[in-house]
XYZ file of C-alpha atoms in Angstrom:
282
model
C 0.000 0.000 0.000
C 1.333 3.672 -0.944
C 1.888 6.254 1.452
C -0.957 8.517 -0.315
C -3.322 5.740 0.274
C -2.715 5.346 3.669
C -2.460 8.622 4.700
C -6.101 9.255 2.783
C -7.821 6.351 4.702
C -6.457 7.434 8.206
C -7.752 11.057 6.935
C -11.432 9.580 6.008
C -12.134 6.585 8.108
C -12.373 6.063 12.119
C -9.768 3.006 11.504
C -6.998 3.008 14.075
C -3.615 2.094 13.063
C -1.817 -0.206 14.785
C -1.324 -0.038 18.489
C -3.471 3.081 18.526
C -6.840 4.516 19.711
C -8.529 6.801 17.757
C -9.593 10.537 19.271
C -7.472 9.716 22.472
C -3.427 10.316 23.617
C -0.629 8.427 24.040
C 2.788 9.129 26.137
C 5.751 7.985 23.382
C 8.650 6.308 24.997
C 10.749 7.831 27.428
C 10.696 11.231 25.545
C 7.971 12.413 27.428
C 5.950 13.669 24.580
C 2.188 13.123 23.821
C 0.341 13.149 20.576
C -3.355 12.652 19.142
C -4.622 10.443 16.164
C -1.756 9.116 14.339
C -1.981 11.845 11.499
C -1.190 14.491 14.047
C 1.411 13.009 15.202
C 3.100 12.318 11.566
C 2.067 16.223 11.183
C 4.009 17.023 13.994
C 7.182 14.915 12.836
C 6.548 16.573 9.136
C 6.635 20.310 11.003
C 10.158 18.882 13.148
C 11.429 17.420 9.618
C 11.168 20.941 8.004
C 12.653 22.594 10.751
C 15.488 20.377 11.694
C 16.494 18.554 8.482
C 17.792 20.309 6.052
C 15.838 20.469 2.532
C 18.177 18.108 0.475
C 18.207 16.108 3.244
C 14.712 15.954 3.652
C 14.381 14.819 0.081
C 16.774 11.766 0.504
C 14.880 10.996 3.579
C 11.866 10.723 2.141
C 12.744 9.078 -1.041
C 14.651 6.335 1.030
C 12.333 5.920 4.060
C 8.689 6.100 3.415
C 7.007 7.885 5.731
C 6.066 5.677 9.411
C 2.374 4.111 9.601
C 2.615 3.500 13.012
C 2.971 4.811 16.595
C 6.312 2.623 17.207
C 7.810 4.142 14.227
C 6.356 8.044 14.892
C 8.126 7.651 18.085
C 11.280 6.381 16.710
C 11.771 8.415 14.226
C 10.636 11.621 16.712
C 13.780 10.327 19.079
C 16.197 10.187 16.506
C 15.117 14.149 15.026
C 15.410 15.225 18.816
C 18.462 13.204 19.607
C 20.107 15.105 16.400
C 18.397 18.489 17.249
C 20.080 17.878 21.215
C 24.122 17.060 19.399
C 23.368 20.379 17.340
C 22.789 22.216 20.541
C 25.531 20.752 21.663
C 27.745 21.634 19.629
C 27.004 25.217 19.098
C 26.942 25.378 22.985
C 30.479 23.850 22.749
C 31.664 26.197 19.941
C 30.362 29.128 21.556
C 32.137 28.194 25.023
C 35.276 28.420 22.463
C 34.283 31.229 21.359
C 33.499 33.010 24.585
C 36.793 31.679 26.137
C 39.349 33.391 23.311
C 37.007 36.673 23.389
C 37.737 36.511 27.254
C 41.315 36.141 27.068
C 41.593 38.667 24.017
C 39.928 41.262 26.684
C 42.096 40.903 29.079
C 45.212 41.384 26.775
C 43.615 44.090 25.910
C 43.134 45.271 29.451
C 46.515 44.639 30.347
C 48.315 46.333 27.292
C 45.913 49.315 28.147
C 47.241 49.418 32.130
C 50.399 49.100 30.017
C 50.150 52.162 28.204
C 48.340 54.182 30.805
C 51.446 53.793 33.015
C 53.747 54.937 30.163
C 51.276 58.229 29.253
C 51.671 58.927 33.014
C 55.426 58.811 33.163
C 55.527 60.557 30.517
C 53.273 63.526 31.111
C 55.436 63.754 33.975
C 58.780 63.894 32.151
C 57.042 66.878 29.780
C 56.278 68.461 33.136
C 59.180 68.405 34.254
C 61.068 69.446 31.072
C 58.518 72.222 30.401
C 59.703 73.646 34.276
C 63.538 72.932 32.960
C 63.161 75.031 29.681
C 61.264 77.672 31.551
C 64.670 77.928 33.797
C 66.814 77.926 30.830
C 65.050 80.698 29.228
C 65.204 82.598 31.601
C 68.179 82.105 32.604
C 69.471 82.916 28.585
C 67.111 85.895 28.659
C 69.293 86.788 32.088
C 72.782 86.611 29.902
C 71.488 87.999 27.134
C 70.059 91.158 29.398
C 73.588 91.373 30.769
C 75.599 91.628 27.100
C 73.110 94.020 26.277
C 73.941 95.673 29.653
C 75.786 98.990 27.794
C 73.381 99.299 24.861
C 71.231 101.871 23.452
C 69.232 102.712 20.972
C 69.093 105.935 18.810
C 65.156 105.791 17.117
C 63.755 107.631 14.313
C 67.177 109.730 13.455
C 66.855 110.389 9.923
C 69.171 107.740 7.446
C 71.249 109.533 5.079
C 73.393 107.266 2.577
C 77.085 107.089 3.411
C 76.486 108.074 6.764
C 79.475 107.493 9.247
C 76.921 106.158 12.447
C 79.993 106.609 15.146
C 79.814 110.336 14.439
C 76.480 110.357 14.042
C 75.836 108.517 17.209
C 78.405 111.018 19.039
C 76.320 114.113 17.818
C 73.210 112.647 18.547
C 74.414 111.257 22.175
C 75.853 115.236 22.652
C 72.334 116.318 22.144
C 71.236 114.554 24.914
C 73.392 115.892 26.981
C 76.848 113.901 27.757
C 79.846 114.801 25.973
C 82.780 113.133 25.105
C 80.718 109.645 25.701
C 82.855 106.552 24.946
C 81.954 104.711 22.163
C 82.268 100.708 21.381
C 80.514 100.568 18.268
C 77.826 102.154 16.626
C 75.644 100.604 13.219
C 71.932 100.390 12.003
C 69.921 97.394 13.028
C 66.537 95.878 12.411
C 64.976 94.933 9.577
C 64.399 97.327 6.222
C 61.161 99.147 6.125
C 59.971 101.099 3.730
C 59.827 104.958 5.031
C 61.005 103.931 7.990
C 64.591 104.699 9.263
C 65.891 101.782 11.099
C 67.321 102.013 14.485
C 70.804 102.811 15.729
C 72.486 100.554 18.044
C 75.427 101.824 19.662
C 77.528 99.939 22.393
C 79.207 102.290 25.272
C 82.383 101.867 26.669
C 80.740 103.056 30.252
C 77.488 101.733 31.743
C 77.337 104.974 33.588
C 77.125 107.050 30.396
C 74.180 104.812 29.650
C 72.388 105.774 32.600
C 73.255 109.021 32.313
C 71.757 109.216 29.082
C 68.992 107.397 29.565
C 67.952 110.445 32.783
C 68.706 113.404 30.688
C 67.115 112.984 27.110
C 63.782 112.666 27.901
C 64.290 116.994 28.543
C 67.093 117.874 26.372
C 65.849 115.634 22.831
C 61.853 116.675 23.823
C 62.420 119.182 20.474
C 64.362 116.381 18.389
C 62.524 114.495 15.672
C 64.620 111.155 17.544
C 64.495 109.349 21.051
C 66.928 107.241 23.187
C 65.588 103.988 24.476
C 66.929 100.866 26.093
C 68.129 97.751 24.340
C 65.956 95.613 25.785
C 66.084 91.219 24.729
C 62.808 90.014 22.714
C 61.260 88.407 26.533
C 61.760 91.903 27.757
C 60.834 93.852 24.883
C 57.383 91.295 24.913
C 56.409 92.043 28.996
C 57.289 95.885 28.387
C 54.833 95.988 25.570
C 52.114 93.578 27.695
C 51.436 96.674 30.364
C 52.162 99.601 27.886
C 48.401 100.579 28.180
C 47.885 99.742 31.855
C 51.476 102.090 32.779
C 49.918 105.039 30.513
C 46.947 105.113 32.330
C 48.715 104.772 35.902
C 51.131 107.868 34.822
C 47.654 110.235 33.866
C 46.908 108.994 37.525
C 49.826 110.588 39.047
C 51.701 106.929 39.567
C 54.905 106.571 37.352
C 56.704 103.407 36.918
C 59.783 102.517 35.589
C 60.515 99.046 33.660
C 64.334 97.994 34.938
C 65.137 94.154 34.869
C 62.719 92.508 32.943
C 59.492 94.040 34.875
C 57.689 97.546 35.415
C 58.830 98.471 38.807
C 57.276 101.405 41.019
C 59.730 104.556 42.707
C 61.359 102.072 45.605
C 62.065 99.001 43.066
C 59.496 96.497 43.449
C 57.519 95.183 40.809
C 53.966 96.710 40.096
C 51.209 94.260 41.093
C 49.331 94.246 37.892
C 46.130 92.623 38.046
C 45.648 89.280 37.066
C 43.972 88.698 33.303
C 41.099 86.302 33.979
C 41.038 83.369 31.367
C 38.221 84.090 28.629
């Protein structure tokens, strides 16, 4: 008898296969599982088939082993797709314990190579600490030596260039102006960079520091006619903090206080720095 058949005269008929009841339950084995009439039960296997068994596989199956006719073989074949569906669990259950296990240990690598590395960025954010604190010393310290060759310059500003000019006699007229003679001279040359219609200074190097401070007291009155001025040679981190308070000084001096700038900083009449307020951070 074909399959079809059989399957249409459990569909049509009250007649109970083999070992069955019709309309009532059985347990199946040791599985556990219960079932109806016989054609819900090869429904159910069907549905398990499809899910389990892969579609080439199914088609083997089915065109090697004719579908079961009985109870026995429901149940036998439903323990043998469950027993196959139970290793496949098993082994993805295995295979993702692998997998869990090498992720695990590839975290912690990671964890420790990070500790790693936060150690070293700690080390050596200290180390640029302490060479930023180093280089702060050194330039100041260079600014210190450079403030101290610089110690017997000035500069002549704004005297008018003529071509060919001889700047040691030019430097001892203008220097007479202010009001020492017979000043000893070093050397005397332009310096800066060339600027179009504008006369670059004059640096001149006395002999005497005391000439230089001499100088320095008297022009401001005797050169107040001159089209030129006498200022200090002051180094580039001096020159910068001079020009910081410029505003802040001219409005102290229209207040009636005067300040002086003398090593590196704006000082008031008895030689201590000016507190200048402190710039809050925008």
């Amino acid at each position: 008898t074909s399959y079809n058949s059989i399957r249409n005269s459990c569909r049509h008929s009250d007649i109970n296969m083999p070992g069955t009841r019709s309309k009532s339950t059985k347990k199946i084995g040791s599985t556990g599982f219960t079932f109806g009439p016989p054609t819900e039960a090869a429904s159910a296997v069907g549905t398990l088939d499809m899910l389990l068994v892969p579609r080439e596989q199914q088609r083997s199956t089915h065109a090697d082993n004719p579908p079961p006719t009985s109870m026995e073989d429901l149940s036998k074949r439903l323990e043998v797709i469950i027993e196959g569906a139970l290793e496949k669990i098993k082994e993805l259950q295995s295979d993702f314990l692998n997998v869990r296990t090498v992720q695990e240990m590839q975290i912690a690598a990671l964890q420790s190579s990070n500790e790693s590395l936060l150690r070293r960025c700690t080390n050596l954010e200290t180390k640029v600490l302490l060479l930023e604190r180093k280089d702060e010393a050194h330039t100041r310290e260079l600014n210190k030596l450079e403030r101290f060759s610089r110690r017997n310059n000035i500069r002549i500003v704004r005297y008018k260039a003529n071509q060919g000019e001889d700047c040691l006699q030019v430097a001892r007229d203008a220097l007479g102006k202010a009001g020492v003679q017979d000043v000893r001279i070093e050397r005397a040359h332009r310096d800066g960079k060339i600027i179009s219609n504008r006369d670059r200074h004059i640096l001149v190097k006395l002999t005497h520091y005391q000439d230089k401070i001499n100088l320095l007291k008297s022009s401001r009155a005797r050169l107040a006619e001159e089209p030129f001025f006498l200022i200090e040679d002051l180094t580039p981190a001096d020159l910068k903090e001079k020009r910081k308070h410029a505003a802040q000084v001219k409005a102290l001096y229209h207040q009636g206080t005067r300040l002086r700038f003398r090593g590196g900083l704006w000082r008031m009449a008895d030689g201590r720095p000016y507190p200048f307020p402190t710039e809050l951070p925008s």
